[in-house]
XYZ file of C-alpha atoms in Angstrom:
434
model
C 81.396 113.779 111.656
C 79.322 113.946 108.466
C 79.492 110.888 106.234
C 81.268 111.574 102.922
C 79.412 110.736 99.715
C 82.146 108.445 98.444
C 80.720 107.998 94.960
C 80.340 111.765 94.416
C 83.822 112.379 95.858
C 85.406 109.855 93.474
C 83.410 111.075 90.476
C 84.120 114.801 90.897
C 87.809 115.189 90.043
C 88.092 118.882 89.263
C 91.394 119.463 91.067
C 94.936 119.245 89.745
C 96.168 117.040 92.598
C 93.994 115.194 95.083
C 96.553 114.315 97.772
C 96.338 110.758 99.079
C 98.498 111.409 102.139
C 97.677 114.737 103.777
C 99.417 114.304 107.133
C 102.538 112.603 108.476
C 100.238 111.113 111.118
C 98.481 109.172 108.355
C 100.669 106.217 109.281
C 100.659 103.248 111.626
C 101.301 103.927 115.302
C 104.054 101.314 115.479
C 106.099 103.435 113.071
C 106.233 106.281 115.616
C 107.038 103.901 118.470
C 109.835 102.271 116.480
C 111.018 105.658 115.218
C 111.602 106.922 118.746
C 113.776 103.894 119.522
C 115.673 104.150 116.229
C 116.221 107.885 116.798
C 117.489 107.220 120.307
C 119.666 104.139 119.758
C 120.548 103.931 116.055
C 120.769 107.485 114.674
C 123.824 106.686 112.545
C 122.464 103.538 110.896
C 121.483 103.823 107.242
C 118.646 101.680 105.910
C 117.198 101.152 102.456
C 113.533 100.277 102.030
C 112.279 98.696 98.804
C 108.832 98.131 97.324
C 107.972 94.457 96.759
C 104.937 93.353 94.757
C 104.308 89.711 95.637
C 101.552 89.517 93.018
C 103.869 89.445 89.999
C 101.027 89.040 87.508
C 99.714 92.488 88.477
C 101.788 94.951 86.458
C 101.584 98.053 88.620
C 103.426 100.290 86.181
C 100.826 99.481 83.531
C 97.953 100.377 85.888
C 99.360 103.490 87.577
C 100.586 106.600 85.789
C 104.198 107.309 86.741
C 103.644 111.075 86.716
C 100.731 110.755 89.153
C 102.805 108.519 91.423
C 105.677 111.009 91.453
C 103.274 113.877 92.176
C 101.844 112.027 95.185
C 105.279 111.061 96.519
C 106.532 114.634 96.036
C 103.502 115.996 97.862
C 104.143 113.668 100.812
C 107.651 115.123 101.035
C 106.207 118.603 101.606
C 104.343 117.547 104.759
C 105.334 118.593 108.271
C 103.752 117.951 111.630
C 101.153 120.574 112.466
C 100.981 122.341 115.808
C 97.727 120.533 116.606
C 99.318 117.160 115.842
C 102.348 117.848 118.012
C 100.167 118.960 120.931
C 98.090 115.777 120.590
C 101.172 113.522 120.505
C 102.654 115.261 123.541
C 99.481 115.351 125.641
C 97.494 112.264 124.702
C 97.483 109.060 126.733
C 98.847 106.033 124.892
C 98.693 102.601 126.511
C 97.995 104.274 129.829
C 101.016 106.581 129.666
C 101.096 110.306 128.946
C 104.895 110.309 128.625
C 105.354 107.678 125.948
C 107.153 110.123 123.647
C 110.115 112.001 125.123
C 110.112 115.810 124.728
C 113.479 115.669 122.970
C 112.126 113.197 120.421
C 109.027 115.310 119.809
C 111.195 118.401 119.303
C 113.108 116.522 116.593
C 109.895 115.130 115.082
C 108.425 118.634 114.732
C 110.895 119.336 111.904
C 110.704 115.880 110.313
C 110.306 115.533 106.562
C 110.354 112.447 104.377
C 113.637 111.971 102.477
C 114.001 111.635 98.721
C 113.116 108.497 96.773
C 114.243 106.645 93.657
C 111.629 105.459 91.160
C 112.288 103.339 88.061
C 109.903 101.475 85.743
C 111.057 97.998 84.790
C 109.167 95.096 83.209
C 105.747 96.457 84.120
C 106.671 97.088 87.755
C 107.843 100.091 89.775
C 111.183 99.816 91.534
C 110.688 102.272 94.384
C 113.476 102.627 96.936
C 114.306 104.915 99.825
C 117.963 105.343 100.840
C 119.328 107.209 103.842
C 119.359 107.330 107.638
C 117.119 104.642 109.111
C 115.318 107.215 111.262
C 114.186 108.956 108.050
C 113.592 106.144 105.550
C 111.521 104.067 107.983
C 108.715 106.608 107.773
C 108.237 106.073 104.036
C 106.860 102.524 104.360
C 103.223 103.300 105.170
C 102.617 106.409 103.001
C 104.319 104.782 100.009
C 102.087 101.710 100.246
C 98.958 103.794 100.845
C 99.745 105.985 97.830
C 100.295 103.085 95.434
C 97.235 101.156 96.594
C 94.950 104.177 96.312
C 96.318 105.162 92.900
C 95.550 101.623 91.766
C 92.001 101.958 93.102
C 91.555 105.314 91.372
C 92.740 103.853 88.078
C 90.158 101.065 88.356
C 87.363 103.566 89.100
C 88.177 106.375 86.683
C 85.893 105.195 83.854
C 82.891 104.344 86.032
C 79.836 106.569 85.850
C 78.151 108.226 88.819
C 75.508 105.507 89.231
C 78.041 102.715 88.732
C 80.110 104.244 91.536
C 76.970 104.532 93.671
C 76.276 100.834 93.177
C 79.907 99.897 93.856
C 80.049 101.680 97.203
C 76.551 100.564 98.193
C 77.595 96.958 97.677
C 80.892 97.479 99.510
C 79.100 99.077 102.464
C 76.566 96.248 102.628
C 79.387 93.702 102.453
C 81.250 95.459 105.226
C 78.139 95.762 107.412
C 77.407 92.046 107.055
C 80.836 91.445 108.613
C 79.990 93.834 111.448
C 76.800 91.890 112.158
C 78.749 88.637 112.414
C 81.352 90.156 114.743
C 78.608 91.486 117.036
C 77.752 87.878 117.903
C 81.168 87.224 119.504
C 81.080 88.101 123.251
C 84.108 89.924 124.666
C 85.691 90.319 121.223
C 88.661 92.695 120.978
C 89.387 93.902 117.450
C 91.118 96.911 115.916
C 91.801 98.425 112.491
C 95.210 97.527 111.014
C 94.268 98.415 107.441
C 96.262 101.531 106.524
C 98.942 99.988 104.313
C 96.689 98.348 101.725
C 93.504 100.362 102.010
C 91.257 101.147 99.068
C 91.471 104.823 100.060
C 91.802 107.013 103.124
C 88.128 107.973 103.000
C 87.071 104.327 102.759
C 89.288 103.410 105.710
C 87.658 106.194 107.720
C 84.192 104.911 106.758
C 85.144 101.384 107.884
C 86.564 102.658 111.177
C 83.449 104.717 111.927
C 81.210 101.774 110.970
C 83.047 99.500 113.387
C 82.935 102.131 116.112
C 79.153 102.347 115.824
C 78.510 98.725 114.913
C 80.386 96.760 117.573
C 80.921 99.415 120.250
C 83.541 98.625 122.875
C 84.610 95.467 121.040
C 86.296 97.869 118.610
C 89.377 98.851 120.576
C 91.011 101.349 118.221
C 93.021 101.869 115.063
C 96.661 101.635 114.087
C 96.212 104.790 111.992
C 97.417 107.706 114.111
C 95.513 110.396 112.193
C 92.228 108.490 112.399
C 92.796 107.834 116.098
C 93.214 111.562 116.662
C 90.252 112.569 114.487
C 87.786 109.942 115.759
C 88.810 109.880 119.436
C 89.985 106.277 119.306
C 92.983 104.548 120.826
C 96.105 104.491 118.645
C 97.356 100.900 118.690
C 100.549 99.158 117.617
C 103.854 97.807 118.890
C 106.767 96.811 116.616
C 107.494 95.248 113.235
C 109.935 92.962 111.445
C 112.276 95.761 110.403
C 113.844 95.920 113.880
C 115.262 92.363 113.974
C 115.967 92.537 110.232
C 118.218 95.583 110.649
C 119.994 94.302 113.748
C 120.602 90.971 112.047
C 121.991 92.713 108.969
C 124.388 94.688 111.169
C 125.660 91.516 112.896
C 129.277 90.669 112.067
C 129.397 87.225 113.708
C 127.088 84.214 113.798
C 126.538 84.653 117.533
C 125.461 88.276 117.000
C 123.126 87.163 114.232
C 121.531 84.499 116.435
C 121.127 87.035 119.243
C 119.629 89.789 117.061
C 115.923 88.933 117.682
C 116.465 89.110 121.439
C 118.738 92.173 121.347
C 115.824 93.987 119.688
C 113.551 93.059 122.583
C 116.090 94.293 125.114
C 116.276 97.597 123.225
C 112.474 97.801 123.122
C 112.209 97.185 126.862
C 114.453 100.189 127.553
C 111.782 102.419 125.955
C 108.462 100.714 126.618
C 106.715 98.438 129.086
C 103.321 97.002 129.990
C 101.030 96.228 127.065
C 103.705 97.344 124.607
C 105.808 94.307 125.526
C 104.557 92.248 122.589
C 106.859 89.783 120.822
C 106.847 89.405 117.024
C 108.574 86.014 116.728
C 108.566 85.018 113.062
C 111.185 87.217 111.376
C 113.521 84.211 111.162
C 110.984 81.524 112.025
C 108.862 81.151 115.155
C 110.209 77.690 116.001
C 113.797 78.951 115.930
C 112.829 81.995 117.984
C 111.137 79.941 120.706
C 113.930 77.357 120.732
C 116.613 79.911 121.605
C 114.566 82.538 123.488
C 115.849 83.576 126.939
C 113.512 82.778 129.828
C 112.723 86.463 130.406
C 110.841 86.601 127.092
C 108.103 84.508 128.732
C 107.494 87.383 131.163
C 106.381 89.700 128.356
C 102.698 90.557 127.942
C 102.126 88.576 124.758
C 102.990 87.560 121.210
C 101.816 88.566 117.749
C 102.048 85.427 115.582
C 102.150 86.848 112.073
C 102.859 84.515 109.161
C 101.857 81.069 110.438
C 98.176 80.039 110.318
C 96.649 81.673 113.431
C 95.530 78.513 115.218
C 98.747 76.643 114.514
C 100.908 79.626 115.496
C 98.883 80.324 118.625
C 99.050 76.722 119.815
C 102.816 76.697 119.405
C 103.187 79.802 121.586
C 100.762 78.515 124.234
C 102.738 75.277 124.458
C 105.938 77.298 124.910
C 104.387 79.440 127.658
C 103.246 76.321 129.490
C 106.744 74.832 129.240
C 108.035 78.036 130.827
C 105.549 77.705 133.714
C 103.276 80.523 132.547
C 99.472 80.491 132.562
C 98.321 81.310 128.999
C 95.086 82.754 130.387
C 97.174 85.632 131.716
C 98.904 86.168 128.364
C 97.835 87.901 125.143
C 97.879 86.679 121.544
C 97.388 89.329 118.851
C 96.347 87.864 115.486
C 96.827 90.106 112.467
C 97.895 88.277 109.309
C 95.440 88.313 106.403
C 92.397 88.001 108.630
C 88.863 87.788 107.301
C 85.646 87.260 109.245
C 85.803 83.475 108.808
C 89.322 83.205 110.261
C 88.490 85.679 113.045
C 85.465 83.600 114.087
C 87.361 80.314 113.851
C 90.351 81.579 115.834
C 88.155 83.267 118.437
C 86.151 80.095 119.086
C 89.257 77.904 119.165
C 91.120 79.928 121.806
C 88.267 81.451 123.815
C 88.817 80.899 127.538
C 92.366 79.594 127.011
C 94.226 82.865 126.345
C 93.525 86.571 126.034
C 92.991 87.493 122.392
C 93.037 90.567 120.208
C 92.628 90.860 116.447
C 94.247 93.397 114.135
C 92.075 93.476 111.003
C 93.873 94.753 107.930
C 93.432 94.427 104.188
C 90.171 92.459 104.285
C 88.671 95.281 106.351
C 89.785 98.298 104.345
C 90.157 96.880 100.827
C 87.568 94.162 100.201
C 85.788 95.180 96.994
C 85.713 91.790 95.299
C 82.331 91.236 93.696
C 81.193 94.825 94.299
C 81.831 96.439 90.931
C 78.942 96.551 88.432
C 81.599 96.403 85.690
C 83.967 93.393 85.441
C 87.406 94.348 86.809
C 90.304 92.861 88.724
C 91.763 96.300 89.433
C 89.916 96.505 92.749
C 91.188 93.137 94.022
C 93.650 93.652 96.878
C 97.222 92.484 96.273
C 100.125 91.657 98.563
C 102.274 94.765 98.345
C 104.965 95.423 100.966
C 107.809 97.865 101.568
C 110.612 96.103 103.416
C 114.061 97.066 104.616
C 116.508 95.621 102.081
C 119.847 96.939 103.346
C 121.332 98.284 106.578
C 124.658 100.117 106.402
C 125.108 98.548 102.965
C 124.604 94.990 104.234
C 121.690 92.923 102.877
C 118.664 92.442 105.129
C 116.598 89.254 105.273
C 113.202 88.131 106.488
C 112.594 84.372 106.527
C 109.021 84.154 107.875
C 107.077 81.029 108.865
C 105.768 81.138 105.294
C 108.737 81.000 102.874
C 106.580 82.699 100.231
C 106.873 85.833 102.371
C 110.669 85.673 102.623
C 112.616 88.728 101.445
C 116.304 89.163 100.706
C 118.855 87.897 98.191
C 118.843 84.129 97.563
C 122.381 83.818 98.943
C 121.531 85.639 102.186
C 118.268 83.733 102.628
C 120.250 80.489 102.291
C 122.785 81.707 104.867
C 120.063 82.609 107.361
C 118.281 79.278 106.806
C 121.508 77.429 107.523
C 121.847 79.315 110.808
C 118.230 79.425 112.028
C 116.892 76.310 110.299
C 113.579 75.848 108.504
C 111.672 73.883 111.147
C 107.875 74.168 110.792
C 108.109 76.572 107.852
C 105.308 75.841 105.370
C 104.723 77.443 101.974
C 101.244 78.928 101.865
C 99.550 81.103 99.279
C 99.807 84.833 99.911
C 96.720 86.754 98.872
C 97.049 89.947 100.934
């Protein structure tokens, strides 16, 4: 594949609309895996997703033109799966299985379209929400985040000249390649691209993926971006996300159902998937609470993805739990993916090497690290913590507690109710940069 001249591509804007999302497969693989389960088990559940900007000092509505945002969102709603994409989904091997997606699900997916949205400007921020059936609104999360992040990047670049853009991307490429050279020194590393949601742009994400593919070879195990996996002949990687326990918890009508929600999700997941897809995401309501009440059969799963606790601290806690359950951690897998940079990847790798199987999902600091690269002073290229979380299910408020209370979402009253039930053991407030 020919390398795109990124500076020329950014500089030459002669078209009316340059679509940011050009395919429904330009999303994370875990969205399709979760979608199949939601379609199969929860087709009548409604869910609302809401944009949350954790970096309150960044006034998105002052940086991004509302008309441009609406045009990009409207364009995404026109997309349908192409014949080529459907053939690839039906015939490709994912996690060793060629039948991971049921024919009936694929037949439904062939006619899928994103539902409508609501967009309001308030106090320098965009209030962007998606209401409707869960099996429709869930698919807005990734394209909505990608659109807003790339529009913010475009706004920061629009006044740069051709040579300033050349310098910017030359510096960003050199910065990225220096990371590749450090990763090459780690034997038996396993790392993948998790950077779709907060990428600088689609073209930059593709450049980073192709650089990793060439630079570290088999240590680069794939990408969470389904379109890039298809186009670059890489593995599509991903399992599940916080929205599953958040929705089931919101639907709970008793305290016992609420306590059981994180494990009911896993039982649902197991009915659809097995093997390396049996990965536990334990921190939706606190990892300590999850491990305290987890049924013994959870220890039989392939591994865990500690998400919001510091990677070494979170990993040690899970290893200790496995050992208490009589499991050998060397036969288990830890997937680290929260706010990783090369320093934390190296530190975590060296700490756990030989004690547990490891994999790293590298996100924002892979696909949106432009700090110090611009020849013109700007903060518009600094990545921010922008998320799109489920906020309601069947009209009931949804909550995420997290091991880091600064990542909690939900109304204050509901967060307090969940904390009373699950407790706040080992939760520590940490700064959230990305």
